[in-house]
mmCIF file of C-alpha atoms and ligand atoms in Angstrom:
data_model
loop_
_atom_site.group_PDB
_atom_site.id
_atom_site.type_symbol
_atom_site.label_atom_id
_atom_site.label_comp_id
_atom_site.label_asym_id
_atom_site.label_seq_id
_atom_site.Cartn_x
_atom_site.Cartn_y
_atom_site.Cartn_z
ATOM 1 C CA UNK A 1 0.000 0.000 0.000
ATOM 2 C CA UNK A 2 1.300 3.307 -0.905
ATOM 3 C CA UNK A 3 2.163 6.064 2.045
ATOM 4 C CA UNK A 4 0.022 9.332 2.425
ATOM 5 C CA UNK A 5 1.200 12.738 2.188
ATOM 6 C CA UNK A 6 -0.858 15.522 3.696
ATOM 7 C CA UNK A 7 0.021 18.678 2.719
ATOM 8 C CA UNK A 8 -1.877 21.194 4.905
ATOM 9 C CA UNK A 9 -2.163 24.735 2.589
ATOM 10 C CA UNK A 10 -2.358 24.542 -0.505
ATOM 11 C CA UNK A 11 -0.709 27.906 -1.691
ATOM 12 C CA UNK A 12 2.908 28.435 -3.330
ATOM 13 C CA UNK A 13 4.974 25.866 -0.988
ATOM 14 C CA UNK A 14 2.078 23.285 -0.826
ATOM 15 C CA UNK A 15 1.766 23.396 -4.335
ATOM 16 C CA UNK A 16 4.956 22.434 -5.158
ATOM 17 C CA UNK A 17 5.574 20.053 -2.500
ATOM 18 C CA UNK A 18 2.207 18.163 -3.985
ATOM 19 C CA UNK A 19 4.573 18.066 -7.118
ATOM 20 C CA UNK A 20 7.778 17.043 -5.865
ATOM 21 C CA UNK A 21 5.948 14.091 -3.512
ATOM 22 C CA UNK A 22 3.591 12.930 -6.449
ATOM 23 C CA UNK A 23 6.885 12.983 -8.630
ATOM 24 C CA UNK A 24 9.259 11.446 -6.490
ATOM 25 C CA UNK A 25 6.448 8.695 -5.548
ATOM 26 C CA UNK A 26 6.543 8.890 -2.108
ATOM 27 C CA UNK A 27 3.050 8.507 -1.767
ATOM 28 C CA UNK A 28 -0.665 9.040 -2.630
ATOM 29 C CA UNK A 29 -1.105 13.102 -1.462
ATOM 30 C CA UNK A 30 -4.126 15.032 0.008
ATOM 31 C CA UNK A 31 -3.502 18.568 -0.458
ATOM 32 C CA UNK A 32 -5.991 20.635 2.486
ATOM 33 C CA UNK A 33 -6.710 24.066 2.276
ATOM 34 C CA UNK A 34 -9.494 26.494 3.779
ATOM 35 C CA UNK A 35 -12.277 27.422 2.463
ATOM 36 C CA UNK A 36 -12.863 30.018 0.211
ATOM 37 C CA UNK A 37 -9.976 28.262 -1.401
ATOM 38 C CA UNK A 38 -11.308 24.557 -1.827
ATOM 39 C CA UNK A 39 -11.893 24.448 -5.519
ATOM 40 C CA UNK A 40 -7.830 26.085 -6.125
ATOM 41 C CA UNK A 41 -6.850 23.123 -4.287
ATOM 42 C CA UNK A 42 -8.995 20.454 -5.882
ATOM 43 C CA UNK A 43 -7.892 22.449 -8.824
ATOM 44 C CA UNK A 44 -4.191 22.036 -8.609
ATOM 45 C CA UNK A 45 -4.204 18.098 -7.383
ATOM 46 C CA UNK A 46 -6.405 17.403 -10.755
ATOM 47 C CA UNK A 47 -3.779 19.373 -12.865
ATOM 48 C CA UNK A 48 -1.024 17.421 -11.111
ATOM 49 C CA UNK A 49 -3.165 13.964 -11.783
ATOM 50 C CA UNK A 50 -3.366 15.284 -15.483
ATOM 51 C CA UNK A 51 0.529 15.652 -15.539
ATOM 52 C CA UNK A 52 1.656 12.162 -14.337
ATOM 53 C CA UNK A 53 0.800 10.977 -17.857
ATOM 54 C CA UNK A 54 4.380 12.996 -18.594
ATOM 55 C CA UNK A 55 5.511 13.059 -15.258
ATOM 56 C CA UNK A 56 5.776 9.457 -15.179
ATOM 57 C CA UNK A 57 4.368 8.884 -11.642
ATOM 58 C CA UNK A 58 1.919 6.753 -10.341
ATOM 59 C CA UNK A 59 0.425 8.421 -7.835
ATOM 60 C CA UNK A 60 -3.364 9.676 -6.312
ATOM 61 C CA UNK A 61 -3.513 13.635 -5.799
ATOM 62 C CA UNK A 62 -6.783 15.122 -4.154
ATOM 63 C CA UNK A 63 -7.816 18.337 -2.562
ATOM 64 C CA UNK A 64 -9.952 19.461 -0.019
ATOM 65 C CA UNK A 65 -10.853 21.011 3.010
ATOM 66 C CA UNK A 66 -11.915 18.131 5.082
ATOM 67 C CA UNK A 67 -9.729 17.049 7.720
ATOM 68 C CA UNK A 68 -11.084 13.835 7.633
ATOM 69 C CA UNK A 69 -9.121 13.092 4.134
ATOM 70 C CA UNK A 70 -5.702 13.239 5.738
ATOM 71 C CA UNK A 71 -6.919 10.323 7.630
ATOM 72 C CA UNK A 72 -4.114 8.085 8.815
ATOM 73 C CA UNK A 73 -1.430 9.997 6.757
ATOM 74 C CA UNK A 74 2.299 8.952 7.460
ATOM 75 C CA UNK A 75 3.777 12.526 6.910
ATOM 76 C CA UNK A 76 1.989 16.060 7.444
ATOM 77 C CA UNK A 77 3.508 19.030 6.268
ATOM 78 C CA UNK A 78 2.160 22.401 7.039
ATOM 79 C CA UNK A 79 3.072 25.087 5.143
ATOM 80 C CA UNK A 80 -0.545 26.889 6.206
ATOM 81 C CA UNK A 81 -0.402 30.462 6.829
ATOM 82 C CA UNK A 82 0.376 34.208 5.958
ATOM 83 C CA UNK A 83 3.900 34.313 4.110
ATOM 84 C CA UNK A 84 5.946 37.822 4.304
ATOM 85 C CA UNK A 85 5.651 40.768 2.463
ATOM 86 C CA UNK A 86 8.477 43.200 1.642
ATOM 87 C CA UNK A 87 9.848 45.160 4.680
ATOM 88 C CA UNK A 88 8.280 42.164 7.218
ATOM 89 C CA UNK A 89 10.008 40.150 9.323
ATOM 90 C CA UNK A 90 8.794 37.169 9.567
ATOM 91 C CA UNK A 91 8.137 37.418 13.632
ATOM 92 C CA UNK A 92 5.396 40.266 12.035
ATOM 93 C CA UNK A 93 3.403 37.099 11.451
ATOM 94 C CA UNK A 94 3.137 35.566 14.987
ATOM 95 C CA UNK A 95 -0.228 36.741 15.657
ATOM 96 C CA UNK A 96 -1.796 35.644 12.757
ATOM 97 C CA UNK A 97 -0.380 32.350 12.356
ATOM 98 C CA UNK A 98 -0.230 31.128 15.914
ATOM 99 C CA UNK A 99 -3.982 30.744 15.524
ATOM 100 C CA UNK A 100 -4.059 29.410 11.777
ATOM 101 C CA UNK A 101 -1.278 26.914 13.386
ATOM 102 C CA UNK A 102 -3.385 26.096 16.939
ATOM 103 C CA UNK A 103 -6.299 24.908 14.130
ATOM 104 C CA UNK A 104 -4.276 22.609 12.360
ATOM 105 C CA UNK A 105 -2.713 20.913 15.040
ATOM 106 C CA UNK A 106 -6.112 20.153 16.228
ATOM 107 C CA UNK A 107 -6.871 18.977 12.747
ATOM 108 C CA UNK A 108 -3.853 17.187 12.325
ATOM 109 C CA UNK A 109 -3.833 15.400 16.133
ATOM 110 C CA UNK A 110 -7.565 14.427 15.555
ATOM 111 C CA UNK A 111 -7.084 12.904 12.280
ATOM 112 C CA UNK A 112 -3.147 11.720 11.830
ATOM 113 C CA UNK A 113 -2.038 10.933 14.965
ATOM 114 C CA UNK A 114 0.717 9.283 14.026
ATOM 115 C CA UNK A 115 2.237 11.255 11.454
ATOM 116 C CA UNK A 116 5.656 12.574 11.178
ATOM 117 C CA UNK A 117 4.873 16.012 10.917
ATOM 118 C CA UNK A 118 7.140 19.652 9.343
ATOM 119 C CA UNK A 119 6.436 22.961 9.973
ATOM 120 C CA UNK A 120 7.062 24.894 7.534
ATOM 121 C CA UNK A 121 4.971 28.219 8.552
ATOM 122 C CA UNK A 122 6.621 31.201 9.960
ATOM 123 C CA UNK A 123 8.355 32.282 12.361
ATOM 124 C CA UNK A 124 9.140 28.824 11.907
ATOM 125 C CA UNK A 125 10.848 28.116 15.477
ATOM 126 C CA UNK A 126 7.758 29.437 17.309
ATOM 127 C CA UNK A 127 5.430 27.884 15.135
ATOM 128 C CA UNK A 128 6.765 24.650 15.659
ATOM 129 C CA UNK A 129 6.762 24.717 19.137
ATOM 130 C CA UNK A 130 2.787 25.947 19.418
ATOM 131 C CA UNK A 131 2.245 22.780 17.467
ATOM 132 C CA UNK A 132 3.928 20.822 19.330
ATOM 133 C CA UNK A 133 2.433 22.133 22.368
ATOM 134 C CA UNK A 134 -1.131 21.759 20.880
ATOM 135 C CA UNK A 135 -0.796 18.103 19.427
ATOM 136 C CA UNK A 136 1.477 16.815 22.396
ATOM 137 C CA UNK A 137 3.146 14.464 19.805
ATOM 138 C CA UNK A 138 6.368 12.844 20.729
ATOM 139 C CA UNK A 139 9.516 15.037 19.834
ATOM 140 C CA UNK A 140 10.873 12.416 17.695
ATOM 141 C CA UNK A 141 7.555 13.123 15.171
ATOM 142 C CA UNK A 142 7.587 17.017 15.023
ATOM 143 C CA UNK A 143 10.447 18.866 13.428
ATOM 144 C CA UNK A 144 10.600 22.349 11.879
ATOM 145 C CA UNK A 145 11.889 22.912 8.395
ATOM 146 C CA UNK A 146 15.118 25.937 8.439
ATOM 147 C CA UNK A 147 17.855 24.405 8.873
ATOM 148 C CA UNK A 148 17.713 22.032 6.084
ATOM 149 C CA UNK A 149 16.967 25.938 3.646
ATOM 150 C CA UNK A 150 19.678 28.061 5.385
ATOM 151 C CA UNK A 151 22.703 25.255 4.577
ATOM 152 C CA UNK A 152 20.817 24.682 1.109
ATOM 153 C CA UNK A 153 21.421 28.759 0.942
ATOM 154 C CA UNK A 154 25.076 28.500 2.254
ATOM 155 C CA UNK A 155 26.352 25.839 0.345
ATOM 156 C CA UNK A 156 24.280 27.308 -2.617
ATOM 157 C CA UNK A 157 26.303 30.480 -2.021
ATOM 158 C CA UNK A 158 29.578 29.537 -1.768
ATOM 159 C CA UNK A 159 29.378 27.032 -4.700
ATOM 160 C CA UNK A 160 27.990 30.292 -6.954
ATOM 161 C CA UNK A 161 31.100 32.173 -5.427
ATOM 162 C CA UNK A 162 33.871 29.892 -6.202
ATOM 163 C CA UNK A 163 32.202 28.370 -9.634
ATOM 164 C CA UNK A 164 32.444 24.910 -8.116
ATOM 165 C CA UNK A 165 29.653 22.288 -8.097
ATOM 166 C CA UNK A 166 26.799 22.890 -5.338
ATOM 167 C CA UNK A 167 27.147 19.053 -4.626
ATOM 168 C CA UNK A 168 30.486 19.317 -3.271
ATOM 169 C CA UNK A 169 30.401 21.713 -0.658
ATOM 170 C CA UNK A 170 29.388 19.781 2.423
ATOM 171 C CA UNK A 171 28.427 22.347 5.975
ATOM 172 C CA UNK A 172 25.827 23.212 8.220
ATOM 173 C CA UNK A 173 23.670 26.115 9.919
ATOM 174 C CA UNK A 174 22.366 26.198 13.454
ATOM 175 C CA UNK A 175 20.444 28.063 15.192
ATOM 176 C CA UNK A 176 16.508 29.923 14.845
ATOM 177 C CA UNK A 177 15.331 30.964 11.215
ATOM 178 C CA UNK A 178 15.856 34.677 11.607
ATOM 179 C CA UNK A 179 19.384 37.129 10.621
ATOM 180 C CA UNK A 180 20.938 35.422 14.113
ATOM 181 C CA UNK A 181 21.432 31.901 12.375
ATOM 182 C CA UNK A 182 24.866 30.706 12.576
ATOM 183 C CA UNK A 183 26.336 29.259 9.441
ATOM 184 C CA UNK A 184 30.150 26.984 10.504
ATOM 185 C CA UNK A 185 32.738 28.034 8.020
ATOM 186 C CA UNK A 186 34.712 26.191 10.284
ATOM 187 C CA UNK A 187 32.924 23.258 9.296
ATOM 188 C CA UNK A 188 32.746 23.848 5.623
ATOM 189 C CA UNK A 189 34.175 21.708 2.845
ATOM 190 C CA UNK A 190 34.292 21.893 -0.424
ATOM 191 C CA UNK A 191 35.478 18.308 -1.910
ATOM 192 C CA UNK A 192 36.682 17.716 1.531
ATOM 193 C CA UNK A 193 38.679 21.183 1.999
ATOM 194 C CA UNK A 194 38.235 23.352 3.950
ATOM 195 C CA UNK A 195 36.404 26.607 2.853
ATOM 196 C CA UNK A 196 38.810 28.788 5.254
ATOM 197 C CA UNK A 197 42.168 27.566 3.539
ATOM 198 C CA UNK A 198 40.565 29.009 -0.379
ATOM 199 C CA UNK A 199 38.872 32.410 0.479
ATOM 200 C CA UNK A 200 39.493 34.757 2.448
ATOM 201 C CA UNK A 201 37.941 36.115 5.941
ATOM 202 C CA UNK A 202 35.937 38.692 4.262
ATOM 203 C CA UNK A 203 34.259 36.670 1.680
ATOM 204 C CA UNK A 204 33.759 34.282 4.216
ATOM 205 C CA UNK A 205 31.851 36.969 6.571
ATOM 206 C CA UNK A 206 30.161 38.039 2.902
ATOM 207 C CA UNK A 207 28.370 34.770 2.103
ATOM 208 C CA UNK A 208 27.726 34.119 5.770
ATOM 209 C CA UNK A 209 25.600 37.507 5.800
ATOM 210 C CA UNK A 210 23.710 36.530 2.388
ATOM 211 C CA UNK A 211 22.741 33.562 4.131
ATOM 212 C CA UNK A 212 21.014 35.714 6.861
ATOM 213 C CA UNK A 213 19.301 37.495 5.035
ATOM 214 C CA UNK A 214 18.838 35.124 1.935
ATOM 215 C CA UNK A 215 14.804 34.735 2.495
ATOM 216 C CA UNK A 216 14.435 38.823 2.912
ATOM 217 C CA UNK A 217 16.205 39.203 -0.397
ATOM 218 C CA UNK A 218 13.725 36.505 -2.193
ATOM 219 C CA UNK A 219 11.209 38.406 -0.356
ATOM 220 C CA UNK A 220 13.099 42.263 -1.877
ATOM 221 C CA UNK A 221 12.822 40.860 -5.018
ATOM 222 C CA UNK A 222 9.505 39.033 -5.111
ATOM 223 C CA UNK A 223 7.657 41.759 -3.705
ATOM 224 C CA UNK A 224 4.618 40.073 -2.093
ATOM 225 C CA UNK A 225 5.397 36.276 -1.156
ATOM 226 C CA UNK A 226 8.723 34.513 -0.328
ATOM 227 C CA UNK A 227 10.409 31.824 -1.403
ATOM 228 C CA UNK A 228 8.571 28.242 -2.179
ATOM 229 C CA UNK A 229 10.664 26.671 -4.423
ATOM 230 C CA UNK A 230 14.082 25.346 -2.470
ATOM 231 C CA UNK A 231 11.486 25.680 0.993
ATOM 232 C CA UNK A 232 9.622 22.957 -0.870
ATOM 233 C CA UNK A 233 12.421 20.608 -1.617
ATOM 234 C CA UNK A 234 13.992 21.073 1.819
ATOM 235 C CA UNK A 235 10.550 19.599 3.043
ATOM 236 C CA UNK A 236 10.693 17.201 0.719
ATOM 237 C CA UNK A 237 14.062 16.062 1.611
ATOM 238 C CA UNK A 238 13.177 15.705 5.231
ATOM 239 C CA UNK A 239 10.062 13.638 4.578
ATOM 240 C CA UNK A 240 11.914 11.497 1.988
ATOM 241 C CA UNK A 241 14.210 10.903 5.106
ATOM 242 C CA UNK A 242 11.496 9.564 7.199
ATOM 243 C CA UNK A 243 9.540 7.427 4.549
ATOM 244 C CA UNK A 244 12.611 5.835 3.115
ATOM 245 C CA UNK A 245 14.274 5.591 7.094
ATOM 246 C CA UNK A 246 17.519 6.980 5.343
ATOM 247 C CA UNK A 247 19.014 8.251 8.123
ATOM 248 C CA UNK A 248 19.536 11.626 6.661
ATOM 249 C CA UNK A 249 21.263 14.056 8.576
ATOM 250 C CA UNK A 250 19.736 17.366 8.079
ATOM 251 C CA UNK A 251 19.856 20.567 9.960
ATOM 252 C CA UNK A 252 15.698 20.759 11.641
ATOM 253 C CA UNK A 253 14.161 22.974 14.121
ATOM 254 C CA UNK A 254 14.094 19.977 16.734
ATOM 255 C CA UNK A 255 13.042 20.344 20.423
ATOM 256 C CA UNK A 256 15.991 20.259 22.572
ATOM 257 C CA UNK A 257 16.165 19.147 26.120
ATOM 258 C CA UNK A 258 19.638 19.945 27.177
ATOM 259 C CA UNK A 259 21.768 19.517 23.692
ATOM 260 C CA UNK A 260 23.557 22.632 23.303
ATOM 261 C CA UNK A 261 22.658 23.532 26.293
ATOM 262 C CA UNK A 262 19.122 24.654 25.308
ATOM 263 C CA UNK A 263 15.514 23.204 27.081
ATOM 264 C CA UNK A 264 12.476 23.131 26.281
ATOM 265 C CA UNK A 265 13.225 25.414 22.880
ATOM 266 C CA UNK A 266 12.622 24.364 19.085
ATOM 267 C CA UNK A 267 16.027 25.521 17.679
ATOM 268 C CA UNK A 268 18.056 24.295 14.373
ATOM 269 C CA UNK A 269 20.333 21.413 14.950
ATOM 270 C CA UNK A 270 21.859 18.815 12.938
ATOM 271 C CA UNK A 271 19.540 15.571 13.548
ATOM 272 C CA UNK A 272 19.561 12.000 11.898
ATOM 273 C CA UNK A 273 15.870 11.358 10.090
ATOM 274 C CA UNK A 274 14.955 8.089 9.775
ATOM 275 C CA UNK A 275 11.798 5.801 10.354
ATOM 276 C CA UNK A 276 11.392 6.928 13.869
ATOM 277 C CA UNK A 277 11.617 10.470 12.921
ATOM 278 C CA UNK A 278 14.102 12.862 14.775
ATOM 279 C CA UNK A 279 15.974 9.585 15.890
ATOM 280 C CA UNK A 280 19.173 11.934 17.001
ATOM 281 C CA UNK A 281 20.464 15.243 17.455
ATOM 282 C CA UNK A 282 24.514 15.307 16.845
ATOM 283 C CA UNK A 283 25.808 17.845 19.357
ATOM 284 C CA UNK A 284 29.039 19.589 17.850
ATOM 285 C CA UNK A 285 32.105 20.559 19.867
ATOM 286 C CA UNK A 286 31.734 24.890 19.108
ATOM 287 C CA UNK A 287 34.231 26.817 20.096
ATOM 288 C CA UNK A 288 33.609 29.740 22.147
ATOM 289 C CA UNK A 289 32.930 32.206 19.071
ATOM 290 C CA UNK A 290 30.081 29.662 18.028
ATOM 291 C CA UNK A 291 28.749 29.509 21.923
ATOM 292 C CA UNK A 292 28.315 32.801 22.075
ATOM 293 C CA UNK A 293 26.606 33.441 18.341
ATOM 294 C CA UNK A 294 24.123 30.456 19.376
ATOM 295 C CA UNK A 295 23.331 32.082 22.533
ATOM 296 C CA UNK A 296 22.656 35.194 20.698
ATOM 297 C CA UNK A 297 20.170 33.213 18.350
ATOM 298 C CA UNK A 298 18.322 30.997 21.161
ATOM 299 C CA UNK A 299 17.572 34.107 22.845
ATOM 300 C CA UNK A 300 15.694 35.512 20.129
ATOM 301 C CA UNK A 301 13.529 32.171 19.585
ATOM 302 C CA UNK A 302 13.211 32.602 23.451
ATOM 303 C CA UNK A 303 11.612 36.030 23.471
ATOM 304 C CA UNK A 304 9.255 34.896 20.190
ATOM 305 C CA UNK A 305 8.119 31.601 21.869
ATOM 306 C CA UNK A 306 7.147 33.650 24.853
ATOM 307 C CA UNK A 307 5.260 35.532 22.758
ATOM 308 C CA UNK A 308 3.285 32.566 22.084
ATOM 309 C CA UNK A 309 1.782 32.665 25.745
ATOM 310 C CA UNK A 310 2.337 28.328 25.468
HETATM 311 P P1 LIG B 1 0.845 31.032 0.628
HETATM 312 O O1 LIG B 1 1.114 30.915 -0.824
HETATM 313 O O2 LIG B 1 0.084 32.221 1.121
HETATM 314 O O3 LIG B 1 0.102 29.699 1.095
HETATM 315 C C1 LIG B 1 -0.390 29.537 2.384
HETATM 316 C C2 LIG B 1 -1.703 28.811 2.280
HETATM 317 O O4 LIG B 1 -2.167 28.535 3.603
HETATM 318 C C3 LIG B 1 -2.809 29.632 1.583
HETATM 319 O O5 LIG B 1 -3.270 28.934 0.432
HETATM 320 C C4 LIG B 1 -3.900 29.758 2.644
HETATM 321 O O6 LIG B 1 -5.210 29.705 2.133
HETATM 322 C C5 LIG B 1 -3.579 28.548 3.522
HETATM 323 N N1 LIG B 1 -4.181 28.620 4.855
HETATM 324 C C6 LIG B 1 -4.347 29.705 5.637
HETATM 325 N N2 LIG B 1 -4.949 29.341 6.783
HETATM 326 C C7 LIG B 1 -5.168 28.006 6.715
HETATM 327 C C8 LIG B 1 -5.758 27.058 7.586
HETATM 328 N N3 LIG B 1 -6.242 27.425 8.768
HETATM 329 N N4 LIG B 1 -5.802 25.782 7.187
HETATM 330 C C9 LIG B 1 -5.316 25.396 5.988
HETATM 331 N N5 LIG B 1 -4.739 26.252 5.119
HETATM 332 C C10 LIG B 1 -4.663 27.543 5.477
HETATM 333 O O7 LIG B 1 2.232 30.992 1.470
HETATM 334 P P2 LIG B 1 3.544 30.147 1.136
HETATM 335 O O8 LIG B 1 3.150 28.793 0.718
HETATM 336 O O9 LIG B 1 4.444 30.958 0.278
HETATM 337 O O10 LIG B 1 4.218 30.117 2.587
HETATM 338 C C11 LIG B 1 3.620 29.385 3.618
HETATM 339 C C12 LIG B 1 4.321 29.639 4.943
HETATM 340 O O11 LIG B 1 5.674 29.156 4.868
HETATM 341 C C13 LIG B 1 4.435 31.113 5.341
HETATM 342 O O12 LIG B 1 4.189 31.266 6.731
HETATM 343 C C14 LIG B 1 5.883 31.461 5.040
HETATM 344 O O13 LIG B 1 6.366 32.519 5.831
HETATM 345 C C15 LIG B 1 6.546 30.159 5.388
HETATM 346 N N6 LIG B 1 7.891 29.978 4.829
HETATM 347 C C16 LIG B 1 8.814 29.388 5.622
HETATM 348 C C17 LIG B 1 10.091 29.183 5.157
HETATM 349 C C18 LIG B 1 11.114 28.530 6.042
HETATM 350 O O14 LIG B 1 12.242 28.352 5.634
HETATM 351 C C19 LIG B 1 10.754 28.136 7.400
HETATM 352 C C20 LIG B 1 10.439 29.583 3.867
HETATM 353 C C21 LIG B 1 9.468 30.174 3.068
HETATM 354 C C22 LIG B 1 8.183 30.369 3.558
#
């Protein structure tokens, strides 16, 4: 029997995660939105269905707004929720999606308890932990997709600046989804050298900073929106984790009880995917530079999670 994918919102991420699941067969997807927007989402899954022909996927795409059709799904991803607009940052969009996320935990926790379920929706470290909170689901089967964008954007960066191929630069960034995040050039490699012994300090600092602020410049230059494209496939590679228990290891926004010295806080470490979810967080030795930028960053997810009142 084939998995199930629920994908709740259906707008410029869901979309194109209902594309990249449906063509990378990892399973039959429901695709939920709210209403007014029922028929775009029934809509979109029937245009998908009508591309498998040249697709070359076998799989079933529906919409709707009925909670009851993400019955039993495996993985939920949530991407429901206001995106930014130019000169927002994302924690602008607490209010409004701490309630949009309160509803679909409910939905989700009612219907597919047993999901492995990614937050997408920002500000994603807050988000993550309201739903969280509001499904009580194990730790191991919530996880909050940043990390896995930010090093997409960092090695993305540095392979544009040195004209070398994306595949073989090999680092991570930790820390919330906001301008604190802390890329490791320390930890960079590119074909197994490190990025500190072929540029310089400054360029260094330079494509750290783009990686920042790499969703507000998407955001500059879209206008209205931000970016779906790469947030879709960084979803996609976290649920292709799970599914296929691949043991991924992929930067997530995963609850920490006492790694890195943070409790009780949603905040983007490295963690090993597989069948049972967030089956590991790898705790790196920083030095004290790296300490003290993570503290800088975990206090900011602090003071927005407070926000939450949860
Ligand atoms: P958008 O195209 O507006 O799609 C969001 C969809 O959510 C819309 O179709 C809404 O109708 C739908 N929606 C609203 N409320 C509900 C509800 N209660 N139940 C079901 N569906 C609902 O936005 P988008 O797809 O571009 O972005 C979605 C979210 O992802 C936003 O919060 C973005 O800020 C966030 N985002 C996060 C990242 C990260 O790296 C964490 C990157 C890019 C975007």
């Amino acid at each position: 029997m084939r998995k199930k994918i629920a994908l709740i919102g259906g707008g410029q991420i869901g979309q194109i995660l209902a594309m990249l699941a449906a063509q990378r067969e990892l399973g039959d997807v429901v695709l939920l939105d709210i209403p007014p927007l029922e028929n775009p989402v029934k809509g979109k899954a029937l245009d998908l269905m009508e591309m498998a022909p040249h697709g070359n996927y076998d799989a079933s795409i529906t919409g709707t707004s009925d909670y009851k059709d993400i019955a039993g799904a495996d993985v939920v991803i949530v991407t429901a929720g206001k995106p930014r607009e130019a000169g927002m940052t994302r924690e602008d969009l607490l209010a409004v999606n701490i309630k949009i996320i309160t509803d679909v935990a409910n939905g989700v926790k009612a219907n597919a308890p047993n999901a492995f379920c990614i937050i997408v929706t920002n500000p994603l470290d807050a988000m993550v932990y309201v739903f969280q909170k509001v499904t009580g689901f194990p730790k191991s089967r919530v996880a909050g997709m940043a990390g896995a964008l930010d090093t997409a954007r960092w090695r993305a960066f540095i392979a544009m600046e040195l004209g070398v191929s994306v595949v073989d630069v090999a680092g991570t960034v930790l820390g919330g989804h906001g301008p604190d995040m802390v890329p490791l050039p320390r930890l960079t490699t590119v074909g197994g050298v490190p990025l500190a012994d072929i540029v310089s300090k400054e360029t260094i600092e330079k494509l750290a900073t783009r990686t920042r602020e790499a969703g507000t410049e998407i955001v500059k230059l879209f206008g209205k929106g931000s970016a779906f494209f790469s947030p879709a496939w960084s979803a996609i590679t976290m649920a292709e984790a799970y599914l296929k228990d691949k043991k991924r290891v992929i930067p997530c926004a995963a609850l920490c009880e006492g790694e890195y010295g943070v409790r009780n806080l949603f905040i983007g470490v490295p963690c090993v995917i597989g069948a049972r979810g967030v089956e590991k967080i790898l705790e790196i030795k920083l030095t004290d530079d790296e300490k003290a930028m993570l503290a800088k960053t975990v206090a900011g997810v602090t003071k927005t999670v407070a926000e939450t009142k949860m």
